[in-house]
Coordinates of C-alpha atoms and ligand atoms in Angstrom, one line a residue:
Chain A
M1 CA 233.4 76.5 138.4
F2 CA 232.9 77.9 141.8
S3 CA 229.6 79.1 143.3
L4 CA 228.4 79.4 146.8
L5 CA 225.0 78.3 145.6
A6 CA 226.3 75.2 143.9
D7 CA 228.3 74.3 147.0
K8 CA 225.3 74.7 149.2
L9 CA 223.2 72.5 147.0
D10 CA 225.9 69.9 146.7
N11 CA 226.0 69.8 150.5
T12 CA 222.3 69.3 150.7
F13 CA 222.4 66.5 148.2
R14 CA 225.4 64.9 150.0
R15 CA 223.4 64.7 153.2
L16 CA 220.5 63.1 151.2
R17 CA 222.8 60.6 149.6
G18 CA 223.3 59.1 153.0
L19 CA 219.6 58.4 153.0
G20 CA 219.5 56.8 149.6
K21 CA 218.4 58.0 146.3
I22 CA 217.8 61.6 145.3
S23 CA 214.1 62.2 144.8
E24 CA 212.1 64.7 142.8
K25 CA 211.2 66.3 146.1
N26 CA 214.9 67.0 146.8
I27 CA 215.2 68.6 143.4
A28 CA 212.2 70.7 144.1
D29 CA 214.0 71.9 147.3
A30 CA 217.0 72.8 145.2
L31 CA 214.8 74.7 142.8
R32 CA 213.5 76.7 145.7
D33 CA 217.1 77.7 146.6
I34 CA 217.7 78.8 143.0
R35 CA 214.5 80.8 143.2
L36 CA 215.8 82.5 146.3
A37 CA 219.1 83.3 144.6
L38 CA 217.4 84.8 141.6
L39 CA 215.1 87.0 143.8
E40 CA 218.1 88.1 145.9
A41 CA 219.8 89.1 142.7
D42 CA 216.8 91.3 142.0
V43 CA 215.2 89.2 139.2
E44 CA 211.6 90.2 139.3
F45 CA 209.2 87.9 141.2
G46 CA 207.1 86.9 138.2
V47 CA 210.0 86.6 135.9
A48 CA 211.8 84.3 138.4
R49 CA 208.8 82.1 138.8
E50 CA 208.2 81.8 135.0
F51 CA 211.9 81.2 134.3
I52 CA 212.2 78.4 136.9
G53 CA 209.0 76.8 135.6
R54 CA 210.4 76.7 132.2
V55 CA 213.8 75.3 133.1
K56 CA 212.5 72.9 135.7
E57 CA 212.1 69.9 133.4
R58 CA 215.8 69.9 132.4
A59 CA 216.8 70.3 136.1
M60 CA 214.7 67.3 137.0
G61 CA 216.3 65.2 134.2
Q62 CA 218.4 62.1 134.4
E63 CA 221.7 64.0 133.9
V64 CA 221.1 65.6 137.2
L65 CA 219.8 62.6 139.1
K66 CA 222.8 60.5 138.1
S67 CA 225.4 63.2 138.5
I68 CA 228.1 63.1 141.2
K69 CA 227.6 66.7 141.9
P70 CA 223.9 67.3 141.3
G71 CA 223.9 70.7 142.9
E72 CA 226.6 72.0 140.6
Q73 CA 224.8 70.4 137.7
I74 CA 221.5 72.1 138.4
V75 CA 223.3 75.5 138.9
K76 CA 225.0 74.9 135.6
I77 CA 221.8 74.3 133.8
F78 CA 220.3 77.5 135.1
R79 CA 223.5 79.4 134.4
D80 CA 223.5 78.2 130.7
E81 CA 219.8 79.0 130.3
I82 CA 220.2 82.5 131.7
A83 CA 223.2 83.1 129.4
A84 CA 221.2 81.8 126.5
L85 CA 218.2 84.0 127.3
L86 CA 220.4 87.1 127.8
G87 CA 222.4 86.5 124.6
G88 CA 219.5 85.4 122.4
D89 CA 219.6 87.1 119.0
A90 CA 221.9 89.8 120.1
V91 CA 222.6 92.0 117.1
G92 CA 224.7 95.0 116.5
L93 CA 223.4 98.5 115.9
D94 CA 221.4 99.3 112.8
L95 CA 223.4 102.2 111.3
T96 CA 221.9 102.4 107.9
D97 CA 221.4 105.9 106.6
P98 CA 219.9 108.1 108.2
A99 CA 221.5 106.6 111.3
R100 CA 219.9 108.1 114.3
I101 CA 220.2 106.7 117.8
M102 CA 217.9 107.9 120.6
V103 CA 219.1 107.3 124.2
V104 CA 216.3 107.1 126.9
G105 CA 215.9 106.0 130.5
L106 CA 215.2 106.8 134.1
N107 CA 216.8 109.8 135.9
G108 CA 220.5 109.2 136.6
A109 CA 220.7 105.9 134.8
G110 CA 223.7 107.0 132.8
K111 CA 222.2 108.2 129.5
T112 CA 224.5 111.2 129.0
T113 CA 227.6 109.3 129.8
T114 CA 226.5 106.4 127.6
S115 CA 225.8 108.8 124.7
A116 CA 229.3 110.0 124.9
K117 CA 230.7 106.5 125.3
L118 CA 228.8 105.3 122.3
A119 CA 230.0 108.2 120.3
L120 CA 233.6 107.5 121.2
R121 CA 233.2 103.8 120.2
L122 CA 231.6 104.6 116.9
K123 CA 234.3 107.2 116.2
N124 CA 237.0 104.6 117.0
E125 CA 235.3 102.3 114.4
G126 CA 235.9 105.0 111.8
R127 CA 232.4 106.5 111.8
R128 CA 231.6 110.2 112.2
P129 CA 229.2 110.6 115.2
L130 CA 227.4 113.7 116.1
L131 CA 225.9 114.3 119.6
V132 CA 222.7 116.2 120.2
A133 CA 221.7 117.5 123.6
C134 CA 217.9 117.0 124.0
D135 CA 217.8 117.2 127.8
L136 CA 216.2 120.6 128.4
V137 CA 215.3 119.8 132.0
R138 CA 218.2 118.9 134.1
P139 CA 220.4 121.8 135.2
A140 CA 223.6 121.9 133.2
A141 CA 222.7 118.8 131.2
V142 CA 223.8 120.5 128.0
D143 CA 227.1 121.6 129.5
Q144 CA 227.7 118.0 130.7
L145 CA 227.2 116.5 127.2
A146 CA 229.2 119.4 125.6
T147 CA 232.1 118.8 128.0
L148 CA 232.2 115.1 127.3
A149 CA 231.9 115.7 123.5
E150 CA 234.9 118.0 123.7
Q151 CA 236.9 115.4 125.5
I152 CA 236.4 112.9 122.7
G153 CA 236.5 115.4 119.9
V154 CA 232.9 114.8 118.6
P155 CA 230.7 117.7 117.4
V156 CA 227.7 118.5 119.6
Y157 CA 224.5 120.4 119.0
K158 CA 223.7 122.6 121.9
P159 CA 220.1 124.1 122.0
A160 CA 219.8 127.8 122.7
P161 CA 219.5 128.4 126.4
G162 CA 215.8 128.5 127.5
S163 CA 214.7 126.1 124.7
R164 CA 211.7 124.1 126.0
D165 CA 210.5 122.1 123.0
V166 CA 212.5 119.0 122.3
V167 CA 211.0 118.3 118.9
A168 CA 212.0 121.9 117.8
V169 CA 215.5 121.3 119.1
A170 CA 215.7 118.0 117.2
R171 CA 214.6 119.7 114.1
E172 CA 217.3 122.4 114.5
A173 CA 219.8 119.7 115.1
L174 CA 218.9 117.9 111.9
E175 CA 219.4 121.3 110.1
W176 CA 222.8 121.7 111.9
A177 CA 223.8 118.2 111.0
R178 CA 223.7 119.1 107.2
T179 CA 226.8 121.3 107.8
Q180 CA 228.7 118.7 109.9
N181 CA 229.5 115.8 107.6
G182 CA 228.5 113.2 110.3
T183 CA 227.4 109.7 109.6
V184 CA 225.5 108.9 112.8
M185 CA 223.6 111.1 115.2
I186 CA 223.1 110.3 118.9
F187 CA 220.3 112.1 120.8
D188 CA 220.7 112.3 124.6
T189 CA 217.3 112.8 126.3
A190 CA 216.2 114.0 129.7
G191 CA 215.8 111.4 132.5
R192 CA 212.2 110.6 133.4
Q193 CA 210.2 108.3 135.6
E194 CA 208.1 105.8 133.6
V195 CA 205.0 106.7 135.6
D196 CA 205.2 110.3 134.5
E197 CA 202.8 110.2 131.5
A198 CA 203.5 113.8 130.4
L199 CA 207.2 113.2 130.1
I200 CA 206.8 109.8 128.5
D201 CA 204.5 111.5 126.0
E202 CA 207.1 114.0 125.2
L203 CA 209.5 111.2 124.5
R204 CA 207.0 109.6 122.2
Q205 CA 206.7 112.8 120.2
L206 CA 210.4 113.1 119.8
H207 CA 210.6 109.4 118.8
A208 CA 207.8 109.9 116.2
F209 CA 209.7 112.9 114.8
L210 CA 213.1 111.3 114.6
S211 CA 212.1 107.7 113.6
P212 CA 215.5 106.6 115.0
R213 CA 217.0 103.3 113.8
E214 CA 218.0 102.6 117.4
T215 CA 216.3 103.5 120.6
L216 CA 218.5 102.4 123.5
L217 CA 217.1 102.1 127.0
V218 CA 219.8 102.8 129.5
A219 CA 219.3 101.0 132.8
D220 CA 221.3 100.9 136.0
A221 CA 222.6 97.3 136.9
A222 CA 221.4 97.9 140.5
T223 CA 217.7 98.4 139.4
G224 CA 215.3 96.4 141.6
Q225 CA 211.9 94.9 141.0
Q226 CA 210.6 97.9 138.9
A227 CA 212.8 97.0 136.0
V228 CA 209.9 95.2 134.4
N229 CA 207.6 98.2 134.5
V230 CA 210.3 100.5 133.4
A231 CA 211.3 98.4 130.4
Q232 CA 207.7 97.7 129.4
T233 CA 206.6 101.3 129.6
F234 CA 209.6 102.7 127.7
D235 CA 209.3 99.9 125.1
R236 CA 205.6 100.6 124.5
A237 CA 206.2 104.3 124.2
V238 CA 209.2 104.4 122.0
N239 CA 209.8 100.9 120.8
V240 CA 213.1 100.1 122.4
T241 CA 215.6 98.4 120.1
G242 CA 218.2 97.6 122.7
I243 CA 219.2 97.9 126.3
V244 CA 222.4 99.3 127.8
L245 CA 223.2 98.1 131.3
T246 CA 225.3 100.6 133.2
K247 CA 227.4 100.6 136.4
L248 CA 228.4 97.0 136.0
D249 CA 231.7 98.0 137.6
G250 CA 229.8 97.8 140.9
D251 CA 228.8 94.7 142.8
A252 CA 225.1 94.7 142.0
R253 CA 224.0 91.2 141.0
G254 CA 222.1 92.6 138.0
G255 CA 219.0 90.5 138.0
A256 CA 217.3 93.5 136.3
A257 CA 219.0 92.4 133.1
L258 CA 217.1 89.1 133.1
S259 CA 213.8 90.8 134.0
M260 CA 214.1 93.4 131.2
R261 CA 215.2 90.9 128.6
S262 CA 212.4 88.5 129.5
V263 CA 209.5 90.9 129.4
T264 CA 210.5 92.9 126.4
G265 CA 212.5 90.4 124.4
K266 CA 214.9 93.3 123.5
P267 CA 218.6 92.5 123.4
I268 CA 221.1 93.9 125.8
K269 CA 223.6 95.5 123.5
F270 CA 226.2 97.2 125.6
S271 CA 227.4 97.5 129.1
G272 CA 229.0 100.4 131.0
E273 CA 231.8 99.5 133.3
G274 CA 233.0 102.7 134.8
E275 CA 232.7 106.5 134.6
K276 CA 235.5 106.9 132.0
L277 CA 234.3 107.1 128.4
D278 CA 236.3 104.1 127.3
Q279 CA 234.8 101.9 130.0
F280 CA 232.1 100.5 127.7
G281 CA 231.7 97.5 125.4
P282 CA 229.4 94.9 124.0
F283 CA 227.4 93.1 126.6
V284 CA 228.7 89.6 127.7
P285 CA 225.8 87.3 128.5
G286 CA 227.9 84.5 130.1
R287 CA 229.5 86.8 132.6
M288 CA 226.1 88.3 133.5
A289 CA 224.7 84.8 134.1
D290 CA 227.5 84.0 136.5
R291 CA 226.9 87.3 138.3
I292 CA 223.2 86.8 138.7
L293 CA 223.8 83.4 140.3
G294 CA 226.6 84.7 142.4
M295 CA 229.4 82.7 140.9
Chain B
T1 CA 190.5 91.1 148.7
K2 CA 193.9 91.0 147.1
F3 CA 195.5 88.4 149.3
S4 CA 192.7 85.9 149.6
R5 CA 191.3 83.1 147.6
S6 CA 187.9 82.6 149.2
S7 CA 188.6 83.2 152.9
R8 CA 192.1 81.8 153.0
I9 CA 195.1 84.0 153.0
D10 CA 197.3 83.7 149.9
W11 CA 200.7 84.0 151.5
E12 CA 202.6 83.8 148.3
E13 CA 200.7 86.8 147.0
L14 CA 201.7 88.7 150.1
E15 CA 205.3 87.8 149.6
A16 CA 205.1 88.8 146.0
E17 CA 203.8 92.2 147.0
L18 CA 206.5 92.8 149.5
V19 CA 209.2 91.7 147.1
A20 CA 207.8 94.0 144.5
A21 CA 208.5 96.9 146.9
D22 CA 212.1 95.7 147.0
I23 CA 211.9 94.7 150.7
G24 CA 213.8 91.5 149.8
I25 CA 212.6 87.9 149.7
R26 CA 214.1 86.9 153.1
R27 CA 212.5 89.8 154.9
A28 CA 209.2 89.1 153.1
M29 CA 209.2 85.5 154.1
G30 CA 210.1 86.5 157.6
I31 CA 207.1 88.8 157.8
A32 CA 204.8 86.1 156.4
D33 CA 206.1 83.6 159.0
Q34 CA 205.7 86.1 161.8
L35 CA 202.1 86.9 160.7
K36 CA 201.2 83.2 160.4
E37 CA 201.8 82.9 164.1
S38 CA 199.5 85.8 165.0
K39 CA 196.0 85.2 166.1
G40 CA 192.8 86.6 164.6
L41 CA 194.5 87.3 161.3
D42 CA 192.3 87.1 158.2
A43 CA 192.4 88.3 154.6
E44 CA 190.6 91.5 155.7
N45 CA 193.1 92.8 158.2
L46 CA 196.2 91.3 156.6
V47 CA 197.4 94.5 154.9
E48 CA 197.0 96.5 158.1
S49 CA 198.8 93.8 160.1
T50 CA 201.7 93.7 157.6
R51 CA 201.9 97.5 157.7
E52 CA 202.1 97.4 161.4
V53 CA 205.0 95.0 161.3
L54 CA 206.8 97.3 158.9
R55 CA 206.0 100.4 160.9
R56 CA 207.6 98.9 163.9
A57 CA 210.9 98.5 162.0
F58 CA 211.2 102.3 161.9
P59 CA 211.6 104.9 164.7
S60 CA 208.3 106.8 165.3
T61 CA 210.0 110.1 164.5
A62 CA 212.4 110.4 161.7
P63 CA 215.9 111.7 162.4
S64 CA 216.1 115.4 162.0
L65 CA 219.1 117.6 161.5
P66 CA 220.8 118.7 164.8
A67 CA 220.7 122.4 165.5
P68 CA 223.8 124.3 164.4
P69 CA 226.5 124.4 167.1
E70 CA 227.0 127.7 168.9
G71 CA 228.7 130.2 166.5
K72 CA 229.6 127.5 164.0
P73 CA 228.0 126.1 160.9
L74 CA 226.4 122.7 161.0
V75 CA 228.2 120.7 158.3
I76 CA 226.3 118.2 156.2
L77 CA 228.1 115.8 153.9
V78 CA 226.0 114.3 151.0
V79 CA 227.3 111.0 149.7
G80 CA 226.2 108.1 147.5
V81 CA 226.7 106.1 144.4
N82 CA 226.5 107.6 140.9
G83 CA 223.3 109.2 139.7
T84 CA 221.2 108.7 142.8
G85 CA 220.3 112.4 143.2
K86 CA 223.0 113.9 145.5
T87 CA 223.4 117.2 143.8
T88 CA 219.6 117.7 143.4
S89 CA 219.0 116.7 147.1
A90 CA 221.8 119.0 148.3
A91 CA 220.1 121.9 146.5
K92 CA 216.6 120.9 147.8
L93 CA 217.9 120.6 151.4
A94 CA 219.6 124.0 151.2
H95 CA 216.4 125.4 149.9
L96 CA 214.3 123.9 152.7
L97 CA 216.7 125.2 155.4
Q98 CA 216.8 128.6 153.7
K99 CA 213.0 128.8 153.6
Q100 CA 213.0 128.1 157.4
G101 CA 215.1 131.3 157.8
S102 CA 218.6 129.8 158.0
R103 CA 221.7 131.0 156.2
V104 CA 223.0 128.2 154.1
L105 CA 226.2 127.8 152.0
L106 CA 226.5 125.1 149.3
A107 CA 229.9 123.5 148.5
A108 CA 230.4 122.1 145.0
A109 CA 232.9 119.4 145.8
D110 CA 232.3 117.2 142.8
T111 CA 235.2 118.4 140.8
F112 CA 235.3 115.2 138.8
R113 CA 232.1 114.7 136.8
A114 CA 231.5 116.8 133.7
A115 CA 229.6 119.9 134.6
A116 CA 228.8 118.8 138.1
V117 CA 229.8 122.2 139.5
E118 CA 227.8 124.0 136.8
Q119 CA 224.8 121.8 137.8
L120 CA 224.9 122.9 141.5
Q121 CA 225.7 126.4 140.4
S122 CA 222.6 126.5 138.3
W123 CA 220.5 125.3 141.3
A124 CA 222.2 127.9 143.5
D125 CA 221.4 130.7 141.0
K126 CA 217.8 129.6 140.7
L127 CA 217.3 129.3 144.5
N128 CA 219.4 132.2 145.4
I129 CA 221.8 130.2 147.6
P130 CA 225.4 131.2 148.0
I131 CA 227.9 128.6 146.7
C132 CA 231.6 127.9 147.1
K133 CA 233.0 126.1 144.1
G134 CA 235.9 123.9 143.4
A135 CA 238.0 124.2 140.2
P136 CA 238.0 121.3 137.8
S137 CA 240.0 118.4 139.3
Q138 CA 240.7 120.3 142.5
D139 CA 241.0 117.9 145.5
P140 CA 237.5 117.7 146.9
A141 CA 238.8 117.7 150.4
S142 CA 240.4 121.1 149.8
V143 CA 237.1 122.5 148.3
C144 CA 235.3 121.4 151.4
Y145 CA 238.0 122.9 153.6
E146 CA 237.7 126.3 151.8
A147 CA 234.0 126.2 151.9
H148 CA 234.1 125.4 155.7
T149 CA 236.5 128.4 156.2
Q150 CA 234.1 130.7 154.3
A151 CA 231.1 129.4 156.2
I152 CA 232.8 130.0 159.6
R153 CA 234.1 133.4 158.6
E154 CA 230.8 134.6 157.2
G155 CA 228.6 133.2 159.9
F156 CA 226.6 130.7 157.9
Q157 CA 224.5 128.3 159.9
Y158 CA 224.6 125.4 157.5
L159 CA 227.2 124.1 155.1
I160 CA 226.0 121.4 152.7
C161 CA 228.8 119.7 150.7
D162 CA 227.8 117.9 147.5
T163 CA 230.3 115.1 146.6
A164 CA 231.0 113.2 143.5
G165 CA 229.1 109.9 142.9
R166 CA 231.2 106.9 143.6
L167 CA 230.6 103.2 143.6
H168 CA 231.1 101.7 147.1
T169 CA 233.3 99.1 145.6
R170 CA 236.0 101.6 144.6
H171 CA 238.4 101.6 147.6
N172 CA 240.4 104.7 146.7
L173 CA 237.3 106.7 146.1
M174 CA 235.9 105.6 149.4
E175 CA 239.2 106.7 151.0
E176 CA 238.7 110.1 149.5
L177 CA 235.5 110.4 151.5
S178 CA 237.4 109.6 154.7
K179 CA 239.9 112.3 153.8
I180 CA 237.1 114.9 153.2
R181 CA 235.8 114.0 156.7
R182 CA 239.2 114.4 158.3
T183 CA 239.7 117.7 156.6
L184 CA 236.4 119.1 157.7
A185 CA 237.3 118.0 161.3
K186 CA 240.3 120.3 161.2
Q187 CA 238.3 123.5 161.7
D188 CA 235.7 121.9 163.9
A189 CA 236.3 118.5 165.6
S190 CA 232.6 117.7 165.5
A191 CA 232.3 118.2 161.7
P192 CA 230.7 116.8 159.6
H193 CA 227.8 116.8 161.9
S194 CA 225.5 114.9 159.6
T195 CA 226.4 112.5 156.8
L196 CA 223.5 111.7 154.5
L197 CA 223.6 108.7 152.1
V198 CA 221.4 109.3 149.0
V199 CA 219.7 106.1 147.7
D200 CA 217.6 105.8 144.6
A201 CA 214.1 104.3 145.3
T202 CA 214.5 102.1 142.2
T203 CA 217.5 100.3 143.6
G204 CA 217.2 96.7 144.6
A205 CA 219.2 94.7 147.1
N206 CA 222.5 96.5 146.2
A207 CA 221.4 99.5 148.3
L208 CA 222.2 97.6 151.4
A209 CA 225.8 96.9 150.2
Q210 CA 226.0 100.6 149.4
A211 CA 224.9 101.6 152.9
R212 CA 227.4 99.2 154.5
E213 CA 230.4 100.4 152.6
F214 CA 229.6 104.1 152.8
H215 CA 229.0 103.7 156.5
K216 CA 232.5 102.2 156.9
A217 CA 234.2 105.1 155.0
T218 CA 232.2 107.9 156.6
P219 CA 229.7 107.0 159.4
L220 CA 226.1 107.7 158.2
D221 CA 223.5 109.6 160.1
S222 CA 220.6 109.0 157.9
V223 CA 219.4 108.2 154.4
I224 CA 217.7 110.3 151.7
I225 CA 215.6 108.2 149.4
T226 CA 215.1 109.9 146.0
K227 CA 212.7 109.3 143.1
M228 CA 209.9 108.3 145.3
D229 CA 207.6 109.8 142.6
G230 CA 208.5 106.9 140.3
S231 CA 207.2 103.4 140.6
G232 CA 210.1 102.3 142.9
K233 CA 208.9 102.1 146.4
G234 CA 212.2 102.3 148.2
G235 CA 211.7 99.2 150.2
V236 CA 215.4 98.9 150.6
A237 CA 215.1 101.3 153.5
V238 CA 213.6 98.4 155.5
A239 CA 216.8 96.4 155.0
I240 CA 219.0 99.3 155.8
M241 CA 217.0 99.9 158.9
D242 CA 216.9 96.3 160.0
E243 CA 220.6 95.7 159.6
M244 CA 222.2 99.1 160.3
H245 CA 219.6 101.0 162.3
I246 CA 220.0 104.0 160.0
S247 CA 216.7 105.6 159.2
P248 CA 215.6 107.7 156.2
S249 CA 215.4 111.4 157.1
F250 CA 214.1 112.9 153.8
L251 CA 212.4 111.7 150.6
G252 CA 212.9 113.1 147.1
T253 CA 209.6 113.2 145.3
G254 CA 210.4 114.9 142.0
E255 CA 212.8 117.0 140.0
G256 CA 211.7 120.4 141.4
A257 CA 213.2 122.2 144.4
E258 CA 210.0 121.7 146.4
D259 CA 209.8 118.0 145.7
F260 CA 211.4 117.1 149.0
E261 CA 209.8 116.0 152.3
P262 CA 210.8 114.8 155.8
F263 CA 210.4 111.0 156.1
N264 CA 207.2 110.0 157.6
R265 CA 207.1 106.3 158.5
D266 CA 203.3 105.9 158.3
R267 CA 203.0 107.5 154.9
Y268 CA 206.1 105.5 153.7
V269 CA 204.8 102.2 154.9
D270 CA 201.3 102.9 153.5
S271 CA 202.9 103.3 150.1
L272 CA 204.8 100.1 150.3
L273 CA 201.8 97.8 149.9
Ligands
GTP1 N1 230.7 103.7 137.9 C1 230.0 104.0 136.8 N2 229.4 105.2 136.8 C2 228.6 105.5 135.7 C3 228.5 104.6 134.6 N3 227.7 105.2 133.6 C4 227.4 106.4 134.1 N4 228.0 106.6 135.4 C5 227.8 107.7 136.3 O1 226.5 107.8 136.7 C6 226.1 109.2 137.0 C7 224.9 109.5 136.1 O2 225.3 109.5 134.8 P1 224.6 110.4 133.7 O3 225.2 110.0 132.4 O4 224.7 111.8 134.1 O5 223.1 109.9 133.8 P2 221.8 110.4 133.0 O6 221.0 109.2 132.8 O7 222.2 111.1 131.8 O8 221.2 111.3 134.1 P3 219.9 112.3 133.9 O9 220.2 113.0 132.6 O10 220.0 113.2 135.0 O11 218.7 111.4 133.9 C8 227.4 110.0 136.6 O12 228.1 110.1 137.9 C9 228.2 109.1 135.7 O13 229.5 109.3 135.8 C10 229.1 103.3 134.7 O14 229.0 102.5 133.8 N5 229.9 103.1 135.8
GTP2 N1 211.9 112.1 139.5 C1 212.9 112.4 140.3 N2 214.1 112.7 139.8 C2 215.1 113.0 140.7 C3 214.9 113.1 142.1 N3 216.1 113.4 142.7 C4 217.0 113.6 141.6 N4 216.4 113.3 140.5 C5 217.0 113.3 139.1 O1 218.0 112.3 139.1 C6 219.0 112.7 138.2 C7 220.3 112.6 138.9 O2 220.3 113.6 139.9 P1 221.7 114.2 140.4 O3 221.3 115.1 141.5 O4 222.5 114.8 139.3 O5 222.4 112.9 141.0 P2 223.8 112.8 141.6 O6 223.7 111.7 142.6 O7 224.3 114.1 142.0 O8 224.7 112.2 140.4 P3 226.3 112.1 140.2 O9 226.8 113.3 140.9 O10 226.5 112.0 138.8 O11 226.6 110.9 141.0 C8 218.6 114.0 137.6 O12 217.9 113.9 136.4 C9 217.7 114.6 138.7 O13 216.8 115.6 138.2 C10 213.6 112.8 142.6 O14 213.3 112.8 143.8 N5 212.6 112.4 141.6
K3 K1 207.0 105.5 144.5
MG4 MG1 221.7 113.1 131.3
MG5 MG1 226.1 115.1 141.6

């Protein structure tokens, strides 16, 4: 296991060894370094504080005090705790009939791409997905989804140009679906900022109308401190059932994953790892923990 | 006040506030340390003093676009990672320049992403801006070259090239940007005259890595920070300014064509905390 953070802490402890026994104060200093690492990885301030408070006891324990490489030991404890939190009660998608999945999130997070990626994945599992374009705002959003749907050979519902009412579009799409022999419907929605109450309300209405089994919040791995507000607001409005973390093919440390998971308790179900539609898969908590701690 | 318990300053609370704006923990601690040294500081004037430190990080006037060179179009290249708002910002900037009486041509050089050309086309139609389009999977450098030819031939004052989103970690895609740059220089050695990095205000520390890598591939003149209408404060601009001395020039404040404004450091800093 290699980590700059672990190395740094080991060096600190090694110097201390010369002075005698490792004290609780030394461990407190190590915890401060861990806190810095979490904040630099974009874990939200309050989440980082709470998380360290909770894991502190284990990090202060005998296994660390007696270990040859206490720095590495402490980092490992945090790594395992992060992985456990991120992976806690991760479950698959609920696709019981009528299987409807609503895809929501901030502007540009990757919703449309994720909708198509998910459709492809479900199709490869032997299901018959249908895509529905419910973004009536962004220019050419319907074209974008339709192009992707064609690439993967999945039927797509395209609202009539000029449609403005998403609930009406969803109703038409349900009508259309009767003729399609699909087994699961995926609804792509327009991007919105969580502080935009009118747009959040529109999403709430669509959610109430569809009663989807799954409501997936799509979030960019590079999201900063606002991840907490974003996840909480969307969750309160449309009861998120899972999170999809996108753009993990970049080098963002991805602390937003920890923030969102901590404050909503909702599992991170999938991750996006590229622009191509097959660059998508189940979220791997251990890898994410390594990433957040810079390992 | 917010940062005081009785009359003492709560430094951790100040740091929390700065971190919440995505300024970064190290910079936040640096500001706190700097302020601890200063005399006459109390909980009453702490916010103002902090703002003053932040204001000083930025130039007093934001970078503006240079005037178009004599008889040639001023070429603007819009770059950034996926989904930040490049296409929307390119359209908004074209709209702004056109409103000021200039003749502007848009180049749709994202030939990769599904319906990216249609997206810019639809903005161009709505705002009545001429557009030069690439065919699906056409080499983006060749689209820019053709658009540049047209802009020179038809006497446009500005050419704004929208490019595909790319993560700064993808070496070959970053190379593609260098190629676009070289191709634009063929018809005018000084083009592109302005390269703008589009950064999402919701982004955390990674924005600095984005700026570094894009700057290597195609030297940046300034940054556009988008989605300032959301809860993201865009504090990463401070880090980009600190390390790279590249200032924001425009802010995106919504999804509409008019939701775009020149960067104003006082207003920006006041919104940070
Ligand atoms: N590198 C990378 N790019 C991605 C990933 N997921 C999406 N993208 C890209 O991110 C950009 C935005 O994706 P979209 O699917 O259009 O995002 P959106 O959330 O639907 O955007 P709006 O509908 O405008 O809110 C596009 O350039 C996508 O190709 C990913 O996992 N990795
Ligand atoms: N609220 C808000 N949304 C914005 C702003 N700027 C852009 N957007 C939205 O962000 C999303 C992505 O914008 P695009 O212009 O497609 O982004 P892009 O960088 O061109 O995306 P790719 O080409 O896929 O990399 C769209 O939903 C835009 O409407 C802004 O300032 N505020
Ligand atoms: K804001
Ligand atoms: Mg979309
Ligand atoms: Mg674009």
